[in-house]
PDB file of C-alpha atoms in Angstrom:
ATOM      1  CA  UNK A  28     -98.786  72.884-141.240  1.00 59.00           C
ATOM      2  CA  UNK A  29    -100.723  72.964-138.139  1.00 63.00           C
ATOM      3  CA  UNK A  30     -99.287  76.268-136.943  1.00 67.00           C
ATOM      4  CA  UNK A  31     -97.688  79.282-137.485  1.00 69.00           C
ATOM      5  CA  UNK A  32     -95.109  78.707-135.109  1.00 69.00           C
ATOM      6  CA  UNK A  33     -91.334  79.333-136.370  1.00 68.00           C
ATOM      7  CA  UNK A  34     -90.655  75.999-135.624  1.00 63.00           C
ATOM      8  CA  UNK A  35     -93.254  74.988-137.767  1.00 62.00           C
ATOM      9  CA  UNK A  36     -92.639  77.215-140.675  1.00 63.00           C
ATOM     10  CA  UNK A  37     -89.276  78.306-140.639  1.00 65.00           C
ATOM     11  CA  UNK A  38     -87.535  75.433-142.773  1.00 70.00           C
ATOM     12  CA  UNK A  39     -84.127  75.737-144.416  1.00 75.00           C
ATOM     13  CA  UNK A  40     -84.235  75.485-148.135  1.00 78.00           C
ATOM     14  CA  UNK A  41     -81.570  73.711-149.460  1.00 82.00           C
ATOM     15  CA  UNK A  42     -81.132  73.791-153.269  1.00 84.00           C
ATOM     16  CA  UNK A  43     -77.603  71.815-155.064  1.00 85.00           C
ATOM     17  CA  UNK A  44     -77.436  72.475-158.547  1.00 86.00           C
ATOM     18  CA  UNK A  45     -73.817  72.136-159.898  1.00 88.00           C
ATOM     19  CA  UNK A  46     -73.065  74.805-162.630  1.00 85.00           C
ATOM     20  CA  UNK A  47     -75.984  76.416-162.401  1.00 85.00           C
ATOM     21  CA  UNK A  48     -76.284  77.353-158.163  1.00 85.00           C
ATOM     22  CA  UNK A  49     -73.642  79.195-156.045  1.00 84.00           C
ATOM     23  CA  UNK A  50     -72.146  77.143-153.452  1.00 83.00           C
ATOM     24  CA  UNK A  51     -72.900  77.939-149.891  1.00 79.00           C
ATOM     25  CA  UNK A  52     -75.062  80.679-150.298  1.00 77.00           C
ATOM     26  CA  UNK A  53     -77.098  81.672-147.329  1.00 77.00           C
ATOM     27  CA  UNK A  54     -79.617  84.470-146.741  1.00 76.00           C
ATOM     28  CA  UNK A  55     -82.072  84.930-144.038  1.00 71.00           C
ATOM     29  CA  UNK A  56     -84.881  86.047-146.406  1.00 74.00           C
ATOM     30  CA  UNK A  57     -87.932  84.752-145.833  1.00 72.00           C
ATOM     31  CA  UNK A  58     -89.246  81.929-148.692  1.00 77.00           C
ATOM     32  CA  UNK A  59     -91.728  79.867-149.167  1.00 79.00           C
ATOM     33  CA  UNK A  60     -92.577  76.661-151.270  1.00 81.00           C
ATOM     34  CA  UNK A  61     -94.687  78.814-153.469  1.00 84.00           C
ATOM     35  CA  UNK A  62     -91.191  80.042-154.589  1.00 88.00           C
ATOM     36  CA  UNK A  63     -89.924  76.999-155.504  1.00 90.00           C
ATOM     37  CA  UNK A  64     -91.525  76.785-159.160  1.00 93.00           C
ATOM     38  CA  UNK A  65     -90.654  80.443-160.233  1.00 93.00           C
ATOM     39  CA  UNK A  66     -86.837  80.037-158.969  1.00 91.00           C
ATOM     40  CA  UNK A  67     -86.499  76.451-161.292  1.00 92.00           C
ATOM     41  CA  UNK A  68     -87.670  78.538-163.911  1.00 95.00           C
ATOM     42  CA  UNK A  69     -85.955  81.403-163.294  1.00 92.00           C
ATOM     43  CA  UNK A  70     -82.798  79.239-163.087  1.00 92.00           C
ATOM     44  CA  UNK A  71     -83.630  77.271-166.201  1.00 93.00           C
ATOM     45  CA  UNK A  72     -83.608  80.629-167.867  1.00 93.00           C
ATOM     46  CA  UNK A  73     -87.491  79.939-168.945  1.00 95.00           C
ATOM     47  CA  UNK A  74     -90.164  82.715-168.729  1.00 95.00           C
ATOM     48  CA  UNK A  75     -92.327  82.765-165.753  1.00 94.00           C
ATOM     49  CA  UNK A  76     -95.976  82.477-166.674  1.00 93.00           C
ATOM     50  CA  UNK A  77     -98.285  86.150-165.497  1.00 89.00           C
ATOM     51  CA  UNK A  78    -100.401  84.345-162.927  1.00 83.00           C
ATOM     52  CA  UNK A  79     -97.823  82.188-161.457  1.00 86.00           C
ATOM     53  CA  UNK A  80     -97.722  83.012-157.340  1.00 83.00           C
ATOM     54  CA  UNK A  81     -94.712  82.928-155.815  1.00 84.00           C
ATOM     55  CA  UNK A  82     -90.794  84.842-156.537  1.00 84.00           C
ATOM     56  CA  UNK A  83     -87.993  83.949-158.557  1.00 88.00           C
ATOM     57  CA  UNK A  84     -85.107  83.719-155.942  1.00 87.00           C
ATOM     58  CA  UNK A  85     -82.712  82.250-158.601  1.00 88.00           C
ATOM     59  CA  UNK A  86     -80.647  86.036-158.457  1.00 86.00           C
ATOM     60  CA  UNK A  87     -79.897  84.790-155.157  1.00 84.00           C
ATOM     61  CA  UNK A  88     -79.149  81.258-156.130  1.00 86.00           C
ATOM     62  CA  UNK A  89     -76.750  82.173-158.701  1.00 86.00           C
ATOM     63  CA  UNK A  90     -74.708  85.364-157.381  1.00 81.00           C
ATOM     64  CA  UNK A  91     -75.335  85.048-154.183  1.00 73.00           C
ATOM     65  CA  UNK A  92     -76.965  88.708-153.565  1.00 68.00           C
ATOM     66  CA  UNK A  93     -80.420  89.778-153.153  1.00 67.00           C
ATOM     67  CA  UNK A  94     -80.291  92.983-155.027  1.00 66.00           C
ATOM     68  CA  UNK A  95     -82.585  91.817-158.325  1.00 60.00           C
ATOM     69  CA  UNK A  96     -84.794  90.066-156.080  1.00 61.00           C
ATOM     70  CA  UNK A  97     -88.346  91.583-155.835  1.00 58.00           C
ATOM     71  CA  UNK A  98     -88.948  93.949-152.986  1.00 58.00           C
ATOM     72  CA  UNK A  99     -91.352  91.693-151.319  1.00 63.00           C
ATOM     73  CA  UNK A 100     -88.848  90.119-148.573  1.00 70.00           C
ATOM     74  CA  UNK A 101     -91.892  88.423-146.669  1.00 78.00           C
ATOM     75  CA  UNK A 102     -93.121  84.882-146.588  1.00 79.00           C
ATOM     76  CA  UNK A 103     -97.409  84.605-146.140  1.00 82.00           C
ATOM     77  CA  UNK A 104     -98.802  81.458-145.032  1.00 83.00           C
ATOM     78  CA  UNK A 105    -101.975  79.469-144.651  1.00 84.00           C
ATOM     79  CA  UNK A 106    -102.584  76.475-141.847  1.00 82.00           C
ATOM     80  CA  UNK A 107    -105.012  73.666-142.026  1.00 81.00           C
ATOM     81  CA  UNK A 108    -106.665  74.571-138.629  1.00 85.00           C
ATOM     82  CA  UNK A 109    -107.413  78.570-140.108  1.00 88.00           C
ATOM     83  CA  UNK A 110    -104.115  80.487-139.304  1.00 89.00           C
ATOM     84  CA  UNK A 111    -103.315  82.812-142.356  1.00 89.00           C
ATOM     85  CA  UNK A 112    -100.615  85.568-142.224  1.00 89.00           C
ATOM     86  CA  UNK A 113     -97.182  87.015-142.926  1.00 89.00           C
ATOM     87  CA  UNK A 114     -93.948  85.744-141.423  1.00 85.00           C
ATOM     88  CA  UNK A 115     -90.940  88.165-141.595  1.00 85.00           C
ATOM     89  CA  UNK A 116     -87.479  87.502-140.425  1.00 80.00           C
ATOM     90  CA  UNK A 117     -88.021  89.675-137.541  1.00 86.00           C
ATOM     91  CA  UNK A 118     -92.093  88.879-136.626  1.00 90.00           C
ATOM     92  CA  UNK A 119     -95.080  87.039-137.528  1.00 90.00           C
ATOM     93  CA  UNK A 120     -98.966  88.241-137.629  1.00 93.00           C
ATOM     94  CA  UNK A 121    -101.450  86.045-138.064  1.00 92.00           C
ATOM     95  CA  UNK A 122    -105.092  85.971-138.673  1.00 93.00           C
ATOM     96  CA  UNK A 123    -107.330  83.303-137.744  1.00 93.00           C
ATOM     97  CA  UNK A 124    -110.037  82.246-140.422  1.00 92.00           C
ATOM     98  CA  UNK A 125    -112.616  79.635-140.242  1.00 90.00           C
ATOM     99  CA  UNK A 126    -110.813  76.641-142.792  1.00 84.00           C
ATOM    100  CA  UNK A 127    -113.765  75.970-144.347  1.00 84.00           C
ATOM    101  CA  UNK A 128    -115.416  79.202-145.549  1.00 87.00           C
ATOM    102  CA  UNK A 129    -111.633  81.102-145.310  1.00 87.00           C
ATOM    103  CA  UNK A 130    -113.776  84.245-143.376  1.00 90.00           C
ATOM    104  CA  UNK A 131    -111.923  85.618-140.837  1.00 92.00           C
ATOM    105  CA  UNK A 132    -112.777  84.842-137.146  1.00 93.00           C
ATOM    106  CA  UNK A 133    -109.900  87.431-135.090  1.00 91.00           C
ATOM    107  CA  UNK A 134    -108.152  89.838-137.284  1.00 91.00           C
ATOM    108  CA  UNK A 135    -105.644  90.088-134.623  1.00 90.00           C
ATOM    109  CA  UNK A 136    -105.002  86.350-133.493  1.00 92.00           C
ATOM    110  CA  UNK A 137    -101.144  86.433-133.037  1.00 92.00           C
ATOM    111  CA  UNK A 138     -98.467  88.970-133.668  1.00 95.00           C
ATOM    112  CA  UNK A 139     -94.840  87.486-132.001  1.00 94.00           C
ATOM    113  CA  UNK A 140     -91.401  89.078-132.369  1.00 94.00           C
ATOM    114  CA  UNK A 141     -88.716  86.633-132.755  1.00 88.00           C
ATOM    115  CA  UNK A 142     -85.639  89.070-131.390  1.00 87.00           C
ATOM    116  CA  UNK A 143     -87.675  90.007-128.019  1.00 92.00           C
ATOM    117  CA  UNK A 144     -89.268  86.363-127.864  1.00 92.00           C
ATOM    118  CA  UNK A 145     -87.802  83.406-129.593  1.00 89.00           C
ATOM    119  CA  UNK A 146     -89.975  81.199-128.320  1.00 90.00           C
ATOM    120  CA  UNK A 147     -93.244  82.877-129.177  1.00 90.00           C
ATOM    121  CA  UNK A 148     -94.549  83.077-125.681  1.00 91.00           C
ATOM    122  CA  UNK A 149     -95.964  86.414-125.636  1.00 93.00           C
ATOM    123  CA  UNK A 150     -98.803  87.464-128.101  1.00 93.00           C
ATOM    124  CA  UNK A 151     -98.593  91.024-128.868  1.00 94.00           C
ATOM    125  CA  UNK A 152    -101.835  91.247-130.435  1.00 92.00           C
ATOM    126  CA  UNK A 153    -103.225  91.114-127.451  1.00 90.00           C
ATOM    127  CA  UNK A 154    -101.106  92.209-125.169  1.00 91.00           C
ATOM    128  CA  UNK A 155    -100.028  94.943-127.046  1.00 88.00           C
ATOM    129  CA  UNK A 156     -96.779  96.653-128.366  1.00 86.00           C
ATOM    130  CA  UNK A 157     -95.063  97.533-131.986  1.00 90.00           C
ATOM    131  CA  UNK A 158     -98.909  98.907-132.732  1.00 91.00           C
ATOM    132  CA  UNK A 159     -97.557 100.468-136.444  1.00 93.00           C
ATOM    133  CA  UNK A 160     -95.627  97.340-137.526  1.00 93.00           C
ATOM    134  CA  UNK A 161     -98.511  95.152-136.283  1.00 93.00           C
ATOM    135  CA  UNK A 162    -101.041  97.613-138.551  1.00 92.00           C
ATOM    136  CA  UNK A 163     -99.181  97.367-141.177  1.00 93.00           C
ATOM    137  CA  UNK A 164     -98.133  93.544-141.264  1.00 93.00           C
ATOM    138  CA  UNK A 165    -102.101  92.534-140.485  1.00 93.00           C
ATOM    139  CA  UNK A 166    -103.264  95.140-143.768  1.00 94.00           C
ATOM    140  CA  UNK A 167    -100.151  92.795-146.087  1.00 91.00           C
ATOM    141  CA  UNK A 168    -101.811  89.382-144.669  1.00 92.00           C
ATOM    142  CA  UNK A 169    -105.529  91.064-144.983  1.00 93.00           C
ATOM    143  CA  UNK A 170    -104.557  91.622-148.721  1.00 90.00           C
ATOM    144  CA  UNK A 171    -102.837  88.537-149.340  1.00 87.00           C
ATOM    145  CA  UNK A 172    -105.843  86.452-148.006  1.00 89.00           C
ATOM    146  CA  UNK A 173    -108.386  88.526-149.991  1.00 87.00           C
ATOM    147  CA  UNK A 174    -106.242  87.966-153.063  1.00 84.00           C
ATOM    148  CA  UNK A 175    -105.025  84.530-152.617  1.00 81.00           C
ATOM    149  CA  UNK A 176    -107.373  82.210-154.897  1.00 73.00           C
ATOM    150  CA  UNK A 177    -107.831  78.864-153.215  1.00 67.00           C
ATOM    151  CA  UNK A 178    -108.906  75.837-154.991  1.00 55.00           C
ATOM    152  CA  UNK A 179    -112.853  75.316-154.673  1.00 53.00           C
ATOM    153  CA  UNK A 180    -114.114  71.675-153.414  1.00 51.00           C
ATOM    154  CA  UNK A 181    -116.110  69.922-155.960  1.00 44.00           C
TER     155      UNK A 181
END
């Protein structure tokens, strides 16, 4: 993706799998495809290997319910032009980091409220407002970018 808009990263995940998937189960937690390979696992009744990124969101899958499901409820994300950050299903921070070297550039790039603003038009990290939520969701995608390994170019 080339942004961290919602309309870029909020995408329905769809998932059929008769007999072992709950029909018509809907949630608004946040995913993301890093998810994908711990849930078919998780569904497949298969261990999930130490290192493996991601959650397994089969609990939700096959009951219906998100009790089980790991306490992180947040989906981080990284765009080709530098954007890294958190996306909840309320708000979204984001850093901005220079794509090639991954250091960041504004600590503070964009912070947006979906409820307030559904079309993202105000940036509250620089405007201002929700200073403690915006704190703590830029110290998650802080961590999450320090501890995220990427791949290294030959």
């Amino acid at each position: 993706k080339e942004s961290s808009q919602q309309e870029a990263l909020r995408v329905p995940l769809m998932v059929r799998w008769p007999g072992r998937v709950r029909q018509q189960t809907a949630s608004q937690l946040a995913a993301s495809l890093v998810d994908v390979a711990p849930t078919l696992l998780g569904l497949l009744g298969l261990p999930i290997p130490a290192g493996m990124q991601g959650r397994n969101l089969a609990p939700l899958l096959q009951q219906g319910e998100e009790e089980g499901l790991p306490a992180e409820r947040n989906a981080y994300f990284e765009c080709v032009l530098g954007e890294v950050g958190i996306h909840t299903t309320t708000h979204c921070f984001a850093l901005m980091t220079d794509p090639e070297t991954h250091t960041v550039r504004d600590s503070a790039f964009r912070f947006t409220d979906f409820a307030r603003d559904p079309y993202e038009l105000e940036n509250l990290a620089k405007t201002g407002g929700e200073e403690e939520l915006a704190r703590s969701l830029q110290a998650a995608a802080l961590r999450w970018h320090r501890e995220t390994p990427r791949l290294q170019a030959d």
